[in-house]
Amino acid sequence: LYKRWIPDTNYENETNWDKGAVPCGNDVVRFSAQTQVSVFVESAHAVRETRLPVDGEFILNSGGGFYASDGREPGCGPGVATRFKDPGSLRWFDPALWQAAASLDDLRRGRFLFSVHEESVPCRWDDVVFRALSSFRVDTGSGGSSVPVRAVSVRGKVFDGRAEFAQYLSSRSGRLQFHGSSAVTVGNPGCGDPSGCECGNSANRRRICSSVTCASVECKKPLLPVGHCCEVCGAIVTIRYAAGFDLQTYRQRIHHLFLVLPKYKSVQLGMSKVSRSRRLMGIVPFGASPEVQLTLLDGEKGAESEALAWDVVSDARSHGSVLGIAGAEFRASSGGGGSSS
Amino acid sequence: EPGDAAAAQGRNGRDISSDQPRMLSDNGHLVFTTGDNKEIRFQTSASGRVKVGNEDLTLLLSQIKTNKDDIDNIKSHGGGVPPDIANKLNQLDTRTSSL
Amino acid sequence: EPGDAAAAQGRNGRDISSDQPRMLSDNGHLVFTTGDNKEIRFQTSASGRVKVGNEDLTLLLSQIKTNKDDIDNIKSHGGGVPPDIANKLNQLDTRTSSL
Amino acid sequence: EPGDAAAAQGRNGRDISSDQPRMLSDNGHLVFTTGDNKEIRFQTSASGRVKVGNEDLTLLLSQIKTNKDDIDNIKSHGGGVPPDIANKLNQLDTRTSSL
């Protein structure tokens, strides 16, 4: 999948300024001396006075830059002292800071995929995308371990070779954009298994979940999907797959058959390859077996999710042999559930 | 957010008048343009330097003036004595030493 | 959309990532850089100036060429007459004036 | 800003806010400044150029050094022979040729 970092350190992004507005020609602009930041400047801005950081950079898009203010900037007001917020604390492992999509085109069109928390953060198979016309600063965390992904694209350049990306990380831009003792490494193979691949972020679960604040849930039997940090109201469908199962094709099928229906428009559906430990007699673990987990949330008490879970399981029952599905079952936070095999 | 860029244009995207000095990127080139009657100034503190690549621009600019002064001096008082002239003068001196 | 990899391709399909100029601060040094084959340009209008410290860059650069022309002229036609030579010539002239 | 002064102390306790480069409009002039002992640098990649108007600054800077070398050479070995001197030497040579 493609995972795109949401925040940016763009000059034109008003949320990056402490006054909530992009400075104009009557304003005095301050970067704190020790703010380490790479700022992308997309267009031309009037400058009255700008104090730059001691270590930082402005990347100038064609047409971007600065000009001396004549002090008569229309619509700028009397002028304020404004500060670029320190972007230092935005963490790679914060699931809220990523958007996921099945393709670059989907990313561009805003067709995002919902994922459990562990999978919202880039998995080792994923392509990580930082917006082309942007810069950013991401804290990859302490601990010194490497953070493997398939590829990283920064301002339009795709890095999928380990050495080349390591070189980029050591460049000035790279050092301003990525900080933390854990280094992102590229060149990991993509997911070669049509039935999907486990994300592999369970090792990072603590870091991921520490960024998440769980909402209180008000359903009878809250569910905890594998890879999610919070109990939720909704439903979990578990698919036992067989030869011929293709996760991507199945994701599209569920989308076209169900998610486009008005009655399911508020349902979020996340689909992951997960590994759940099997327990003999429900007690003794006897190994893990991979399966596909569909997490269904609707922000309400889970009624829509439960209805969709029934539809998904029925579909699997009717077309399982074609789809490569050996069995499907679901649990709902209402306490309901069903299975097929 | 795409919308932000547009908003920023509204607030900042006014035409730059021809008398406003500016630094803009033009297709990857970094262009400093002075406006009419306006300056672009690069000011370091006393001990700071302006460098172009590895060259110390401050030193070189001062060298230009030293060069000019030297040239002015050479124009009025000459430089060293060309060997041809020195030889000829010696020859003439010898030739006329008995006079 | 100012979004992603595809959008980063210039109109001519070239990768634009490495060739954007930067103004950067490196431990307090102010550095202007460009990418491969890209220029830093100072464009002065008739009345505008680029100043490095108190020096007028445009004027000084034109002085470089004036200096070169002066030097070329001195190389071919000499500069002023060095006093030593003038003295020697006067001495010889006096010495031989009766010849 | 209140919090900042304290926050701007470097590891060694020095106030680093004075190391911050600035870009400002001084009466409509565009001014870039740096702190004590800090440089302003213009860096192009190997094949890039710094141009002032139509002039290649790198070439001009190297001309300054060529000029200096030429001037040094003229100082020690003289430039061309000034016509006045050449004439005078010829005259003296003729006058003394029979000696």
XYZ file of C-alpha atoms in Angstrom:
638
model
C 0.000 0.000 0.000
C 0.914 3.659 -0.218
C 1.134 5.568 3.037
C 1.281 9.329 2.875
C 2.537 11.579 5.659
C -0.104 14.235 6.300
C 1.669 17.116 8.077
C 3.957 19.459 6.201
C 6.318 22.294 6.970
C 5.125 24.462 4.112
C 5.287 28.226 4.382
C 1.806 28.464 2.861
C 0.173 26.170 5.404
C -1.544 28.458 7.888
C -1.612 25.744 10.535
C 2.181 25.971 10.700
C 1.975 29.538 12.057
C 1.166 30.392 15.637
C -1.270 33.123 14.595
C -3.080 30.685 12.298
C -2.335 32.756 9.211
C 0.432 32.870 6.642
C 2.498 35.996 7.334
C 2.160 38.884 4.940
C 4.139 42.021 4.222
C 3.353 43.940 7.377
C 4.238 41.069 9.680
C 7.431 40.291 11.517
C 8.321 36.609 11.176
C 10.270 34.642 13.725
C 11.763 31.229 13.509
C 13.136 30.189 16.876
C 16.908 30.051 16.762
C 17.050 26.322 17.331
C 14.057 25.244 15.295
C 15.424 22.702 12.860
C 13.164 22.828 9.904
C 13.039 22.465 6.157
C 10.398 24.877 4.863
C 8.862 24.545 1.427
C 8.005 27.881 -0.162
C 5.552 27.470 -3.003
C 4.846 31.086 -3.916
C 6.252 34.575 -3.413
C 5.863 36.335 -0.075
C 6.414 39.880 1.049
C 8.967 40.266 3.811
C 9.173 42.994 6.383
C 11.506 41.166 8.689
C 12.223 37.463 8.970
C 14.496 35.972 11.548
C 15.746 32.632 10.249
C 16.674 29.611 12.338
C 20.340 28.904 12.954
C 19.954 25.576 11.165
C 17.217 25.293 8.617
C 16.394 25.692 4.967
C 13.853 27.182 2.635
C 13.227 25.140 -0.492
C 11.985 27.474 -3.203
C 9.462 26.134 -5.656
C 9.617 27.753 -9.075
C 7.924 31.115 -8.554
C 8.485 30.850 -4.830
C 10.593 33.240 -2.832
C 10.550 36.548 -1.052
C 10.375 40.212 -1.894
C 10.872 43.318 0.161
C 7.637 44.613 1.524
C 6.734 48.133 0.668
C 4.862 48.272 3.970
C 1.554 48.722 2.191
C 0.429 45.137 1.826
C -3.294 45.298 1.050
C -5.437 43.153 3.292
C -2.550 42.383 5.590
C -3.672 44.450 8.525
C -1.462 46.395 10.884
C 1.061 43.577 11.107
C 1.763 41.064 13.836
C 4.748 39.163 15.141
C 4.209 35.604 14.000
C 6.133 32.447 14.646
C 6.597 29.254 12.691
C 5.607 26.440 15.020
C 8.274 23.972 15.958
C 7.430 20.792 14.017
C 9.782 18.691 16.109
C 7.329 16.478 17.878
C 5.412 14.838 15.043
C 6.070 11.135 15.230
C 6.392 8.561 12.487
C 4.583 6.042 14.679
C 1.527 8.239 15.190
C -1.226 6.516 13.182
C -3.227 9.749 12.919
C -0.541 11.346 10.751
C -0.815 8.968 7.792
C -3.214 8.384 4.921
C -3.285 5.016 3.179
C -4.358 4.118 -0.344
C -4.026 1.195 -2.699
C -2.379 3.250 -5.439
C -0.835 6.641 -6.115
C -3.901 7.482 -8.137
C -6.144 6.707 -5.176
C -3.943 8.889 -2.999
C -4.325 11.726 -5.462
C -8.069 11.283 -5.660
C -8.427 11.059 -1.912
C -9.658 7.444 -1.968
C -8.129 6.473 1.327
C -8.227 3.136 3.062
C -9.138 2.710 6.688
C -6.691 0.614 8.668
C -6.203 -0.651 12.169
C -3.728 1.503 14.062
C -0.679 -0.706 13.534
C -1.314 -0.722 9.826
C -2.020 3.002 9.567
C 1.680 3.504 10.140
C 3.788 2.311 7.175
C 4.346 -1.431 7.059
C 7.591 -2.896 5.826
C 5.995 -3.632 2.443
C 4.667 -0.131 1.916
C 5.603 2.808 -0.252
C 5.901 5.912 1.871
C 4.971 9.180 0.209
C 5.780 12.703 1.288
C 3.877 15.209 -0.810
C 5.808 16.436 -3.811
C 5.219 20.126 -3.234
C 6.045 20.059 0.422
C 8.648 19.615 3.041
C 8.194 18.068 6.470
C 9.824 16.991 9.700
C 9.204 13.557 11.109
C 10.501 12.073 14.330
C 11.384 8.469 13.614
C 11.795 7.777 17.295
C 14.493 6.712 19.634
C 15.725 3.220 20.112
C 18.070 3.101 17.196
C 16.314 0.267 15.402
C 15.751 0.630 11.699
C 12.331 1.317 10.240
C 12.151 -0.715 7.037
C 9.814 0.142 4.163
C 9.757 -0.669 0.466
C 10.351 2.861 -0.817
C 10.147 6.482 0.205
C 9.335 9.357 -2.093
C 10.394 12.837 -1.131
C 9.359 15.801 -3.261
C 8.730 13.569 -6.217
C 11.897 11.530 -6.066
C 11.336 7.869 -5.305
C 14.071 6.239 -3.258
C 14.042 2.449 -3.330
C 17.770 1.830 -3.097
C 19.190 1.559 0.359
C 22.467 3.369 -0.277
C 20.929 6.242 -2.170
C 18.347 6.883 0.519
C 20.941 6.637 3.270
C 22.850 9.300 1.394
C 19.725 11.442 1.200
C 19.162 11.047 4.932
C 22.636 12.354 5.578
C 22.106 15.373 3.331
C 21.089 18.668 4.839
C 17.469 18.287 3.738
C 17.430 14.703 4.911
C 18.712 15.619 8.351
C 16.169 18.399 8.700
C 13.284 16.229 7.514
C 14.033 12.995 9.377
C 15.244 13.025 12.928
C 15.473 10.477 15.690
C 17.872 7.640 16.235
C 15.773 5.107 14.323
C 16.698 5.307 10.654
C 14.172 4.684 7.925
C 15.575 2.184 5.445
C 14.234 1.452 1.987
C 14.679 -1.458 -0.365
C 12.536 -3.929 1.510
C 10.652 -6.093 -1.009
C 7.013 -5.272 -1.567
C 4.360 -7.731 -0.527
C 4.658 -10.566 -3.027
C 1.826 -12.662 -1.648
C -1.504 -12.055 -3.410
C -3.307 -13.086 -0.240
C -1.658 -10.173 1.532
C 1.178 -9.770 3.997
C 1.205 -9.149 7.701
C 2.136 -5.579 8.369
C 4.840 -6.447 10.860
C 4.242 -3.467 13.093
C 3.219 -5.516 16.130
C 6.785 -5.026 17.350
C 6.077 -1.290 17.338
C 2.714 -1.634 19.025
C 3.734 0.188 22.167
C 5.110 3.173 20.240
C 2.081 3.263 17.986
C -0.530 2.972 20.683
C 1.171 5.552 22.888
C 0.072 8.180 20.359
C -3.536 7.036 20.398
C -6.214 8.233 22.766
C -9.083 5.785 22.824
C -12.648 7.048 22.877
C -14.989 5.475 25.358
C -17.195 2.817 23.825
C -20.812 2.203 24.631
C -21.640 -1.165 23.218
C -22.435 -4.472 24.846
C -19.336 -6.369 23.829
C -16.587 -4.025 22.625
C -14.211 -5.665 20.198
C -10.440 -5.413 19.992
C -9.329 -6.017 16.410
C -5.859 -7.448 15.941
C -3.481 -4.513 15.367
C -5.831 -1.923 16.796
C -5.030 0.064 19.927
C -8.601 0.610 21.110
C -11.710 -1.388 21.770
C -14.387 -0.496 19.265
C -18.067 -0.915 18.543
C -18.745 -2.571 15.215
C -17.902 -5.961 13.809
C -14.921 -8.089 12.928
C -15.131 -10.493 10.016
C -12.530 -13.209 9.913
C -11.791 -14.803 6.554
C -10.032 -18.131 6.268
C -8.522 -18.046 2.804
C -7.436 -20.746 0.432
C -5.514 -20.976 -2.828
C -6.475 -18.238 -5.262
C -7.436 -15.630 -2.690
C -6.297 -12.144 -3.700
C -6.544 -9.485 -1.012
C -6.455 -6.529 -3.373
C -9.156 -7.985 -5.635
C -11.254 -8.869 -2.624
C -10.866 -5.338 -1.217
C -12.154 -3.913 -4.482
C -15.037 -6.417 -4.532
C -16.191 -5.427 -1.063
C -15.898 -1.781 -2.021
C -17.927 -2.121 -5.221
C -20.526 -4.496 -3.812
C -21.152 -2.894 -0.434
C -19.217 0.181 0.628
C -20.615 2.284 -2.220
C -24.173 1.591 -0.988
C -25.790 4.566 0.740
C -26.760 2.434 3.729
C -23.082 1.715 4.420
C -21.715 5.128 3.705
C -20.665 5.752 7.278
C -18.945 2.398 7.689
C -15.168 2.290 7.786
C -13.706 -1.001 6.704
C -10.124 -2.039 7.271
C -8.732 -5.218 5.776
C -5.550 -6.826 7.043
C -3.658 -10.047 6.938
C -3.242 -10.942 10.588
C -1.929 -13.790 12.582
C -3.972 -15.016 15.501
C -2.723 -17.609 17.850
C -4.899 -20.711 17.740
C -5.789 -22.318 20.983
C -6.607 -25.943 21.443
C -9.869 -26.219 23.298
C -9.695 -22.430 23.530
C -6.902 -22.644 26.062
C -3.660 -24.194 24.889
C -1.885 -22.213 22.157
C -0.761 -24.426 19.286
C 0.640 -21.946 16.844
C -0.481 -19.051 14.783
C -2.371 -19.175 11.566
C -2.749 -16.301 9.164
C -6.186 -15.073 8.261
C -7.758 -11.964 6.867
C -9.413 -9.612 9.298
C -12.056 -7.121 8.253
C -12.569 -4.413 10.842
C -15.912 -2.639 10.476
C -16.680 0.557 12.366
C -19.503 3.013 11.909
C -19.003 5.523 14.651
C -22.368 4.562 16.147
C -23.229 1.539 18.154
C -22.244 -0.796 15.384
C -25.591 -1.648 13.814
C -24.538 -0.716 10.278
C -21.273 -2.574 10.736
C -23.106 -5.659 11.880
C -25.436 -5.522 8.879
C -22.466 -5.216 6.559
C -20.724 -8.084 8.321
C -23.734 -10.279 7.574
C -23.583 -9.240 3.898
C -19.861 -9.932 3.694
C -20.201 -13.344 5.276
C -23.120 -14.254 3.010
C -21.120 -13.183 -0.014
C -18.194 -15.310 1.146
C -20.562 -18.234 1.637
C -22.065 -17.883 -1.844
C -18.877 -17.216 -3.782
C -16.198 -18.642 -1.538
C -14.959 -21.188 -4.049
C -14.455 -18.520 -6.698
C -12.873 -16.066 -4.295
C -10.556 -18.524 -2.626
C -12.331 -18.291 0.698
C -12.532 -21.388 2.838
C -14.622 -19.894 5.584
C -15.836 -16.669 7.120
C -17.241 -15.708 10.476
C -17.877 -12.505 12.335
C -18.263 -11.122 15.780
C -20.297 -8.010 16.492
C -20.121 -5.689 19.462
C -23.837 -6.241 19.940
C -22.950 -9.778 20.931
C -24.147 -11.231 17.654
C -22.112 -13.241 15.231
C -22.221 -15.833 12.542
C -20.070 -18.141 10.517
C -19.886 -20.063 7.345
C -17.625 -22.796 6.155
C -3.913 20.871 2.054
C -4.431 22.024 -1.490
C -6.874 24.656 -0.315
C -4.260 26.332 1.787
C -2.062 27.194 -1.114
C -4.955 28.988 -2.755
C -5.742 30.847 0.422
C -2.146 31.930 0.688
C -2.276 33.308 -2.796
C -5.153 35.505 -1.848
C -3.299 36.914 1.064
C 0.155 37.064 -0.448
C -0.084 36.396 -4.126
C -0.288 40.007 -5.220
C 1.737 41.070 -8.214
C 5.174 42.163 -7.220
C 5.620 45.693 -8.466
C 8.726 46.448 -10.461
C 10.295 48.481 -7.706
C 10.289 45.717 -5.137
C 13.580 43.869 -4.893
C 13.109 40.129 -4.706
C 14.620 36.666 -4.557
C 12.628 34.129 -6.547
C 13.158 30.674 -7.913
C 12.758 30.508 -11.659
C 12.767 26.949 -12.916
C 15.526 26.009 -10.548
C 17.553 29.164 -11.035
C 17.764 31.436 -8.021
C 17.204 34.975 -9.203
C 17.833 38.155 -7.241
C 16.223 41.130 -8.931
C 16.674 44.678 -7.723
C 13.746 46.970 -8.220
C 13.866 50.431 -9.683
C 15.977 52.530 -7.372
C 16.058 49.674 -4.878
C 18.944 47.663 -3.612
C 19.603 44.113 -2.592
C 22.193 44.101 0.141
C 24.256 41.320 1.634
C 25.611 42.406 4.966
C 27.832 40.391 7.210
C 29.199 41.661 10.449
C 32.733 43.011 10.529
C 34.414 39.653 10.625
C 31.965 37.808 8.418
C 32.624 37.071 4.781
C 30.659 36.798 1.583
C 31.763 33.789 -0.409
C 31.049 32.700 -3.964
C 31.898 29.032 -4.132
C 35.322 28.887 -2.508
C 36.195 32.476 -3.318
C 36.074 35.213 -0.741
C 34.054 37.866 -2.499
C 34.813 40.502 0.106
C 38.547 40.082 -0.396
C 38.274 39.976 -4.160
C 36.157 43.119 -4.299
C 38.743 44.896 -2.243
C 41.395 43.507 -4.593
C 39.623 45.199 -7.497
C 40.199 48.526 -5.839
C 43.784 47.704 -4.986
C 44.290 46.735 -8.616
C 42.795 50.018 -9.759
C 45.049 51.981 -7.434
C 48.094 50.064 -8.618
C 47.145 50.672 -12.213
C 46.674 54.395 -11.561
C 50.080 54.462 -9.947
C 51.682 52.638 -12.852
C 49.995 55.035 -15.228
C 51.524 58.025 -13.551
C 54.828 56.671 -12.274
C 55.468 53.632 -14.393
C 56.047 50.095 -13.306
C 59.343 48.249 -13.155
C 62.017 48.947 -15.763
C 61.656 46.679 -18.789
C 64.914 44.705 -19.318
C 65.286 46.007 -22.878
C 65.317 49.547 -21.604
C 67.675 48.747 -18.770
C 70.067 47.111 -21.244
C 69.877 49.970 -23.639
C 70.460 52.488 -20.904
C 73.476 50.542 -19.688
C 74.833 50.358 -23.185
C 74.397 54.087 -23.703
C 75.876 54.782 -20.311
C 78.963 52.752 -21.100
C 79.265 54.262 -24.524
C 79.166 57.770 -23.151
C 81.037 57.244 -19.913
C 84.170 58.883 -21.251
C 82.432 62.064 -22.279
C -3.287 18.399 -6.716
C 0.021 19.276 -5.146
C 0.118 15.723 -3.923
C 2.484 13.056 -4.860
C 5.057 11.498 -7.006
C 3.269 11.992 -10.276
C 2.697 15.648 -9.557
C 6.394 16.098 -8.982
C 7.222 15.456 -12.581
C 7.706 18.744 -14.354
C 5.752 19.476 -17.502
C 8.544 17.873 -19.420
C 8.325 14.805 -17.198
C 11.659 15.422 -15.557
C 12.222 14.856 -11.862
C 12.150 18.274 -10.254
C 13.095 17.244 -6.770
C 16.790 17.907 -6.809
C 16.869 21.106 -8.740
C 14.990 23.476 -6.501
C 17.130 26.272 -5.103
C 17.435 26.782 -1.389
C 18.149 29.523 1.049
C 19.533 27.813 4.062
C 21.026 28.579 7.380
C 23.989 26.410 8.285
C 25.060 27.077 11.828
C 24.155 30.707 11.301
C 25.864 31.015 7.934
C 23.394 32.094 5.273
C 23.800 29.941 2.182
C 22.146 30.217 -1.213
C 22.350 27.050 -3.294
C 21.075 25.702 -6.588
C 20.924 22.266 -8.144
C 22.782 20.798 -11.087
C 23.239 23.126 -14.019
C 21.245 25.852 -12.312
C 22.367 29.429 -11.907
C 22.318 32.062 -9.239
C 21.529 35.317 -11.013
C 21.707 38.909 -9.943
C 19.591 41.052 -12.196
C 19.935 44.744 -11.674
C 17.679 47.219 -13.343
C 19.148 50.481 -14.553
C 18.833 52.174 -11.204
C 18.879 49.177 -8.871
C 22.001 47.987 -7.114
C 23.404 44.842 -5.554
C 25.578 45.688 -2.604
C 27.991 43.457 -0.771
C 28.669 45.263 2.457
C 29.142 48.836 1.318
C 30.435 47.870 -2.077
C 28.416 48.184 -5.247
C 28.845 44.856 -6.971
C 27.873 46.053 -10.445
C 30.264 48.988 -10.364
C 33.137 46.883 -9.099
C 32.571 44.208 -11.687
C 32.709 46.795 -14.409
C 35.930 48.056 -12.810
C 37.436 44.580 -13.332
C 37.092 45.013 -17.062
C 38.374 48.558 -16.980
C 41.360 47.291 -15.046
C 41.974 44.568 -17.588
C 41.817 47.054 -20.451
C 44.219 49.359 -18.656
C 46.599 46.499 -18.015
C 46.481 45.423 -21.644
C 47.247 48.977 -22.630
C 50.161 49.188 -20.217
C 51.466 45.883 -21.525
C 51.600 47.163 -25.055
C 52.346 50.867 -24.595
C 53.830 51.072 -21.151
C 52.668 53.115 -18.226
C 54.163 56.318 -16.936
C 57.926 56.814 -17.085
C 59.657 55.564 -13.938
C 61.643 58.410 -12.292
C 64.890 56.408 -12.469
C 64.572 56.132 -16.189
C 63.603 59.748 -16.596
C 66.661 60.744 -14.565
C 68.990 58.494 -16.498
C 67.670 59.709 -19.819
C 68.147 63.321 -18.717
C 71.660 62.563 -17.587
C 72.515 60.876 -20.889
C 70.897 63.670 -22.793
C 72.954 66.263 -20.993
C 76.110 64.216 -21.348
C 75.645 63.879 -25.096
C 74.109 67.225 -25.888
C 77.337 68.521 -27.344
C 77.737 65.667 -29.775
C 9.059 36.879 23.088
C 9.464 35.946 26.715
C 10.068 32.200 26.575
C 12.482 32.453 23.728
C 15.416 34.204 25.181
C 15.888 31.377 27.608
C 15.181 28.746 25.010
C 17.724 30.305 22.689
C 20.650 29.537 24.939
C 22.906 27.047 23.189
C 24.338 24.001 24.923
C 27.229 26.061 26.132
C 24.852 28.612 27.568
C 25.607 31.140 24.857
C 22.701 33.115 23.455
C 22.384 31.769 19.919
C 19.610 34.076 18.832
C 22.250 36.565 17.723
C 23.465 33.895 15.279
C 20.199 33.994 13.399
C 20.456 35.292 9.850
C 17.803 37.797 8.855
C 16.031 38.830 5.737
C 14.368 42.189 5.938
C 12.989 45.141 4.094
C 14.834 48.335 4.915
C 12.873 51.135 3.357
C 11.981 48.820 0.497
C 15.533 47.558 0.031
C 15.913 43.800 0.438
C 18.599 43.096 3.010
C 20.200 39.813 4.063
C 22.276 39.869 7.227
C 24.158 37.390 9.372
C 25.482 37.421 12.924
C 29.011 37.782 14.203
C 31.615 35.781 12.312
C 28.960 34.269 10.089
C 29.226 34.117 6.343
C 26.925 34.646 3.409
C 27.645 32.027 0.749
C 26.546 31.530 -2.832
C 26.999 27.927 -3.918
C 26.157 26.454 -7.263
C 26.854 22.873 -8.189
C 29.836 22.108 -10.367
C 28.170 23.051 -13.601
C 26.089 25.937 -12.310
C 27.058 29.570 -12.638
C 26.685 32.779 -10.699
C 25.718 35.549 -13.059
C 25.564 39.267 -12.506
C 23.526 40.653 -15.360
C 25.005 38.866 -18.340
C 28.405 38.478 -16.729
C 29.724 35.244 -15.316
C 30.828 36.173 -11.818
C 33.134 33.172 -11.481
C 35.002 34.226 -14.593
C 35.158 37.832 -13.437
C 36.518 36.822 -10.067
C 39.217 34.816 -11.737
C 39.968 37.894 -13.884
C 40.636 39.861 -10.689
C 43.400 37.452 -9.853
C 44.779 37.519 -13.380
C 44.792 41.308 -13.188
C 46.657 41.209 -9.909
C 49.269 38.863 -11.342
C 49.702 41.059 -14.390
C 50.082 44.124 -12.200
C 52.679 42.386 -10.051
C 54.557 41.452 -13.176
C 54.423 44.998 -14.493
C 55.624 46.269 -11.144
C 58.715 44.116 -11.257
C 59.440 43.888 -14.972
C 57.674 46.845 -16.426
C 55.037 46.947 -19.131
C 55.534 47.913 -22.743
C 58.017 50.663 -23.616
C 56.366 54.093 -23.619
C 56.785 55.763 -27.037
C 58.468 58.812 -25.490
C 61.160 56.619 -24.019
C 61.588 54.619 -27.190
C 62.022 57.851 -29.138
C 64.468 59.269 -26.659
C 66.527 56.079 -26.631
C 66.635 56.021 -30.427
C 67.708 59.648 -30.463
C 70.478 58.998 -27.952
C 71.537 55.871 -29.803
C 71.842 57.783 -33.055
C 73.639 60.649 -31.373
C 76.202 58.316 -29.828
C 76.545 55.732 -32.574
C 79.851 57.114 -33.727
C 81.471 56.904 -30.305
